[in-house]
Coordinates of C-alpha atoms in Angstrom, one line a residue:
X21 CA 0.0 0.0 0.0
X22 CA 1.6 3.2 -1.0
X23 CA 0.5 5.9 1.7
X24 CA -0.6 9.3 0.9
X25 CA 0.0 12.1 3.0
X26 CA -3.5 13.7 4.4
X27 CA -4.4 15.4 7.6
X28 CA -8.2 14.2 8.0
X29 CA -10.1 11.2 6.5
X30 CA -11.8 13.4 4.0
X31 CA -9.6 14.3 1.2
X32 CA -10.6 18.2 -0.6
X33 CA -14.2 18.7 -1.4
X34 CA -15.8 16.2 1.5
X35 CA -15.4 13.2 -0.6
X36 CA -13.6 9.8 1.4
X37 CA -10.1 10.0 1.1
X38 CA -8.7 7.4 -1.1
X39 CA -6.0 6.3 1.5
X40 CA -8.4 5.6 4.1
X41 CA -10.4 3.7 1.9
X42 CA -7.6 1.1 1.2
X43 CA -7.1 0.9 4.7
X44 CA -10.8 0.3 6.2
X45 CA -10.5 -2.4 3.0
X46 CA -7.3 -3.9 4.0
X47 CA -8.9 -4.2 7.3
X48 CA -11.5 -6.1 6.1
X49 CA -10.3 -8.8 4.0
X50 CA -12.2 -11.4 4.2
X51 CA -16.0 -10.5 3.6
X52 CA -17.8 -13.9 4.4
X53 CA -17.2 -16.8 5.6
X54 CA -16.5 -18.7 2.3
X55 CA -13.3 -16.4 1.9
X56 CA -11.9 -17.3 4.8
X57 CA -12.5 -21.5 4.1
X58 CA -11.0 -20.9 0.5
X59 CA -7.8 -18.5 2.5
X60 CA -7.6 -21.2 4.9
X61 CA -7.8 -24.4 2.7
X62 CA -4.8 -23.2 0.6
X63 CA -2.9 -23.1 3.6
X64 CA -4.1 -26.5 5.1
X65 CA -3.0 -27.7 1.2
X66 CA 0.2 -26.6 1.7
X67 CA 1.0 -27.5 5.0
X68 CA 0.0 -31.2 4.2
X69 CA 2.3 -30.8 1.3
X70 CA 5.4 -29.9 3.2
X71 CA 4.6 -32.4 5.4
X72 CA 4.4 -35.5 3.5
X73 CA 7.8 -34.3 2.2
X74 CA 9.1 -33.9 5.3
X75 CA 7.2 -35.4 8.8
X76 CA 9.1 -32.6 11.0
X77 CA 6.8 -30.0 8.9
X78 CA 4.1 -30.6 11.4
X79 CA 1.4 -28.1 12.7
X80 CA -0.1 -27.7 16.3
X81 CA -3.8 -27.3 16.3
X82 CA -5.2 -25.8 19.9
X83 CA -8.5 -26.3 21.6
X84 CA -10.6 -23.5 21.6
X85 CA -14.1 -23.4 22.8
X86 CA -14.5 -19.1 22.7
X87 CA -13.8 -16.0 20.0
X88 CA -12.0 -14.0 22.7
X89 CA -9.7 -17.2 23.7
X90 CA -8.9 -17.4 20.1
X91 CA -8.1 -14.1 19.5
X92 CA -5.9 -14.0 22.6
X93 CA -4.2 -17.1 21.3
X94 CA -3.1 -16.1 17.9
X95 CA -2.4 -12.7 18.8
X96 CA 0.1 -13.9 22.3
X97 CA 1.2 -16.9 19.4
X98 CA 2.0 -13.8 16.4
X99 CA 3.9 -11.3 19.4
X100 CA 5.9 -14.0 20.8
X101 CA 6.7 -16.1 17.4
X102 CA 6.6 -13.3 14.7
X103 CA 4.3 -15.7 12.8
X104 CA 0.8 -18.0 12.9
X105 CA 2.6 -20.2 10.7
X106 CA 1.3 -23.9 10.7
X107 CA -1.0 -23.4 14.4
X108 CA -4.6 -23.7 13.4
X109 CA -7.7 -23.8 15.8
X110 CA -9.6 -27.2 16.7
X111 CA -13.1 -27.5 18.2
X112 CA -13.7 -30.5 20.0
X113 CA -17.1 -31.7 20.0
X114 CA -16.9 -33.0 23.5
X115 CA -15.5 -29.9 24.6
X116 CA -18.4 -27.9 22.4
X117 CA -21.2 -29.7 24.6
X118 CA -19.1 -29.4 27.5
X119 CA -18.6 -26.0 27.3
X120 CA -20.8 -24.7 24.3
X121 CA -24.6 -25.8 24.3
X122 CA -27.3 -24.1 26.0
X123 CA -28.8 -26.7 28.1
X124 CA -25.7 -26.4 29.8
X125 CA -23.0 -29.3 30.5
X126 CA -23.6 -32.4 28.4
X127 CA -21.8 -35.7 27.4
X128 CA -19.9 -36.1 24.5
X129 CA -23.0 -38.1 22.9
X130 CA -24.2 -35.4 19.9
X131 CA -26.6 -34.1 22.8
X132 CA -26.3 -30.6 22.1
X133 CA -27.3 -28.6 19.2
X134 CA -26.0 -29.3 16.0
X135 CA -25.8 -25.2 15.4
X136 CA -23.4 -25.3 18.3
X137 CA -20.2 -25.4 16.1
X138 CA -21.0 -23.6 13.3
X139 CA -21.7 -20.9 16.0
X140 CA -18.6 -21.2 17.1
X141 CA -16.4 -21.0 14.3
X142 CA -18.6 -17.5 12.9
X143 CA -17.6 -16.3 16.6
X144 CA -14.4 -17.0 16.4
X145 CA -13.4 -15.7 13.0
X146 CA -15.5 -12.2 14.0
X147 CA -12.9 -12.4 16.4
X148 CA -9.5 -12.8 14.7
X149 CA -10.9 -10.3 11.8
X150 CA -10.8 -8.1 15.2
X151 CA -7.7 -9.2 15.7
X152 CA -6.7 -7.6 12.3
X153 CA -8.5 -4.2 12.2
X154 CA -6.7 -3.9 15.5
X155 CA -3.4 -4.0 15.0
X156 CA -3.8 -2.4 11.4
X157 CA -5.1 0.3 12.7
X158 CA -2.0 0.4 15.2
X159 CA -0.1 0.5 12.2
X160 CA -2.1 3.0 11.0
X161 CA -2.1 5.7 13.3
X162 CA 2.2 4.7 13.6
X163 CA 2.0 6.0 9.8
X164 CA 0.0 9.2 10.0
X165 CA 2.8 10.3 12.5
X166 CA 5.5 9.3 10.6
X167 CA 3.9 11.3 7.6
X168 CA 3.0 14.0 9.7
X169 CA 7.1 14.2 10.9
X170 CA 8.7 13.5 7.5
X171 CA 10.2 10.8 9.3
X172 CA 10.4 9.2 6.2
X173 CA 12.7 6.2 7.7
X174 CA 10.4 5.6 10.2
X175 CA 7.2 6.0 7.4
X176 CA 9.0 3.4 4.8
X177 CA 9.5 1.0 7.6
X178 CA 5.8 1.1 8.5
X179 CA 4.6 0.9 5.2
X180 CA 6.5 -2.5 4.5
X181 CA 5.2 -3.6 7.8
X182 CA 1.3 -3.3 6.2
X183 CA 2.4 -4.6 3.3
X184 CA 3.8 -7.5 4.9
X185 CA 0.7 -7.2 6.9
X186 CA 0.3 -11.3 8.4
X187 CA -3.8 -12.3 9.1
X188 CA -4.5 -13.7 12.4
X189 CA -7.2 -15.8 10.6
X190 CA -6.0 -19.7 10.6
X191 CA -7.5 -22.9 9.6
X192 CA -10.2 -24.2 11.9
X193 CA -10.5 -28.3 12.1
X194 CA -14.0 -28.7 13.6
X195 CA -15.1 -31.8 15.1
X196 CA -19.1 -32.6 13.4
X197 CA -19.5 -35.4 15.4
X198 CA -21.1 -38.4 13.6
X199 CA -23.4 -36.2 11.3
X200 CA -26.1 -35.5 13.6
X201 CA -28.4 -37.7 11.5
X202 CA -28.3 -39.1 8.0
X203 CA -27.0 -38.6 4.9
X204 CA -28.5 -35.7 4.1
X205 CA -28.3 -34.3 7.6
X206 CA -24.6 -34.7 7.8
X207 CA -24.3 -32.7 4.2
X208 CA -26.2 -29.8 5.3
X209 CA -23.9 -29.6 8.7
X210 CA -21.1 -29.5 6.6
X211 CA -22.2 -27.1 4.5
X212 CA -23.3 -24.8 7.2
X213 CA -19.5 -25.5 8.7
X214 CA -18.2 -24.4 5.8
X215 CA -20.3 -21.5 4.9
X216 CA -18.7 -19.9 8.5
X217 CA -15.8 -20.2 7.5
X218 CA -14.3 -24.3 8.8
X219 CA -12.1 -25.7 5.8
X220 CA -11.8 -29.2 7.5
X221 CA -14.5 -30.9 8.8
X222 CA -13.5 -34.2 11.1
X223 CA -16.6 -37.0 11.0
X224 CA -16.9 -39.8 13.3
X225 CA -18.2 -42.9 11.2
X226 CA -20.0 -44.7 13.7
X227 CA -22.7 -47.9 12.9
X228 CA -24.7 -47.0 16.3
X229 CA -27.4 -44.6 15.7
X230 CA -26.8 -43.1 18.9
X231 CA -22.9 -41.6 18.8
X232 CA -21.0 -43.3 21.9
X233 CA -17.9 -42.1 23.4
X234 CA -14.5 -43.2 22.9
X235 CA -14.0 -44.7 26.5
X236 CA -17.1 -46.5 26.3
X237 CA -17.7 -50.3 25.8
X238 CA -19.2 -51.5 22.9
X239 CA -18.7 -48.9 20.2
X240 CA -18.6 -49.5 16.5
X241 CA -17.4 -47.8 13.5

């Protein structure tokens, strides 16, 4: 992004400054939640490449059951490694109807609501586009005062900084359970997990109509 020099976020004549216009856009990337599956999948694509080529490659995927814990996550994960490189988000479905339905604390049994995750995920990547306007905007201001000082150093080094500009939106594996019914059922779940923005969907393929735990006797798949 080239930065123009301006004093207000109106440029002559009332009309919306140009500059700030890239900016707000910049800030906003990532428009639904389709963009961020397609952003995401290339980099689950790639990652999977690498790491068939070499097993050491591997990523890290942490539990997350809240947008805020998320955010805080990438963001503590982007300060203190310079990167999100290969760390997605996972979403457990025992910990979603521990943690996530609203009849409170249930069993990892497909007991809660089948909405629950797909919830979840439009939460969390509302929260991590936060993430972004945030510390753009940081950037930002840094600019205008480098502008405003001639510091032109300090105003080339900013610029490359939003130009180099790293998302704190990740790839989301979300857990959909067995399907929460048939076929057709399990389809439509998908889709909606998809549509918020999940680019990996993990299924349980279990013969039991009703989904049994891991620990418990009897189970097949």
């Amino acid at each position: 992004m080239k930065p123009l020099a301006s004093s207000g976020t109106r440029a002559p004549g009332g009309a919306i400054n140009p500059e700030y216009e890239a900016r707000m856009q910049l800030q906003d990337q990532f428009k639904t939640g389709l963009d961020v599956a397609k952003y995401t999948a290339k980099i689950m694509r790639k990652d999977m490449a690498e790491y068939d080529a070499d097993t050491t490659t591997y990523t890290q995927s942490l539990g997350c059951w809240h947008g805020f814990v998320a955010q805080q996550k990438m963001i503590s994960i982007k300060k203190n490694f310079g990167s999100t490189n290969k760390r997605y988000l996972y979403l457990s479905g025992w910990m979603i109807a521990a943690m996530r339905s609203e009849f409170g604390p249930l069993p990892d049994q497909s007991m809660h609501e089948k909405t629950a995750v797909p919830a979840l995920i439009e939460e969390i990547y509302t929260f991590l586009r936060q993430a972004d306007a945030r510390e753009l905007n940081k950037l930002y201001k840094q600019l205008d005062k480098a502008i405003k000082e001639n510091d032109k150093v300090a105003e080339a080094n900013i610029t490359n900084q939003i130009n180099n500009f790293e998302t704190h939106i990740v790839p989301i594996i979300a857990d959909i359970d067995a399907g929460f019914g048939n076929e057709e059922a399990t389809y439509l779940l998908a889709k909606k997990m998809i549509e918020a923005g999940a680019c990996c969907v993990q299924m349980e393929n279990q013969v039991s109509d009703a989904k049994q735990c891991g620990h418990q006797a009897g189970k097949v798949t």
